[in-house]
CSV table of C-alpha atoms in Angstrom, one decimal:
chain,number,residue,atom,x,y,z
A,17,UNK,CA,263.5,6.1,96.4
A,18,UNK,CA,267.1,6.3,95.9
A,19,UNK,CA,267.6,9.2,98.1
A,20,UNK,CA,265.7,6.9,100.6
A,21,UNK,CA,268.4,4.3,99.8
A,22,UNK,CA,271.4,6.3,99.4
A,23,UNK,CA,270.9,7.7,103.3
A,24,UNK,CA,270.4,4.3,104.9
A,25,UNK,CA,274.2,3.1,103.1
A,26,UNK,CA,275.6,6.4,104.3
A,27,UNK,CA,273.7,5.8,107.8
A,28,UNK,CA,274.8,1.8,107.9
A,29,UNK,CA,278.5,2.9,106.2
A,30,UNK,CA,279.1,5.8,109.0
A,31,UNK,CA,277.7,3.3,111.9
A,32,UNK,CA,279.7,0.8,111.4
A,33,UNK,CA,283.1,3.2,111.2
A,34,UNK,CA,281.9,5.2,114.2
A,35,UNK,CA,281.7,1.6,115.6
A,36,UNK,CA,285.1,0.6,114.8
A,37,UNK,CA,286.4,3.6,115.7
A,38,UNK,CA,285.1,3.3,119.1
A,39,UNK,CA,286.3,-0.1,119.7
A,40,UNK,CA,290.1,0.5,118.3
A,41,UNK,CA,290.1,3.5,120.7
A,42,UNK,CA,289.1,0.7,123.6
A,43,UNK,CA,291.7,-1.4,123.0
A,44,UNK,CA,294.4,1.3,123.1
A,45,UNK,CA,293.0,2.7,126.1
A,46,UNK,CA,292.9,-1.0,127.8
A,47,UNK,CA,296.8,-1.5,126.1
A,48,UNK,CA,297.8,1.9,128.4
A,49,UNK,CA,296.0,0.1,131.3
A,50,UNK,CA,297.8,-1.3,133.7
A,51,UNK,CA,295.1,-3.5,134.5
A,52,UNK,CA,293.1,-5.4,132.6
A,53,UNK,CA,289.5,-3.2,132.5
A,54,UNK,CA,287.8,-5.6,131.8
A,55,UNK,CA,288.5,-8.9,134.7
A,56,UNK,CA,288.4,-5.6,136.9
A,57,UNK,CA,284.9,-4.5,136.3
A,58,UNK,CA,283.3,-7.8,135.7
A,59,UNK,CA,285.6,-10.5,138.6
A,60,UNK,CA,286.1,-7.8,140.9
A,61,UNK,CA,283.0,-5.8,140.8
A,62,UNK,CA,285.0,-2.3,140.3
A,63,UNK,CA,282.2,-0.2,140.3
A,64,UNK,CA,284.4,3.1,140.2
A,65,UNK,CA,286.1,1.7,137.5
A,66,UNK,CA,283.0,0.7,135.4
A,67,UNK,CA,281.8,4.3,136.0
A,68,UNK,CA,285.3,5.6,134.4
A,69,UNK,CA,285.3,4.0,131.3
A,70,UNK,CA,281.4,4.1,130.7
A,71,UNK,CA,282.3,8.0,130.5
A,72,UNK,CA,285.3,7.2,128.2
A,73,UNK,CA,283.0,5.6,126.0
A,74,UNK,CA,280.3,8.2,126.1
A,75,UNK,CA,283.1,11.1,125.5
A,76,UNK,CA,284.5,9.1,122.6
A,77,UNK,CA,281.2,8.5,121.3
A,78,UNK,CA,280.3,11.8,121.5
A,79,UNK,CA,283.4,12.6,119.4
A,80,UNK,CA,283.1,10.3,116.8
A,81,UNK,CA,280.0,11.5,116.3
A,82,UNK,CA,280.7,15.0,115.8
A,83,UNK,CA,283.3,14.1,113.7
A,84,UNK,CA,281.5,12.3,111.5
A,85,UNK,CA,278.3,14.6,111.1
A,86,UNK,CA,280.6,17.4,110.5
């Protein structure tokens, strides 16, 4: 039971970092901008632009996640 336990804290602990991670790197991505992402995408309907930064987000995922598996 506590090996049960110990890998759902480690799964919740390293979820929530990945998470964090993820959205730090967002905000210095929208910072080097020089639009705002986000009135872009959602006002204007940018789909190009929506397509660009839902493969940021993928890639960055994808690196987190390697990085924190090992």
């Amino acid at each position: 039971m506590e090996v049960i336990l110990n890998g759902i804290t480690n799964s919740i602990v390293y979820s929530v970092i990945g998470i964090a991670i993820l959205l730090i790197t967002y905000l210095i991505i929208e910072k080097l901008t020089p639009e705002n992402s986000w009135k872009e995408i959602v006002e204007n309907k940018n789909m190009a632009l929506a397509i660009v930064f839902a493969a940021f987000i993928i890639g960055i995922a994808l690196i987190i996640s390697a990085a924190l598996h090992g």
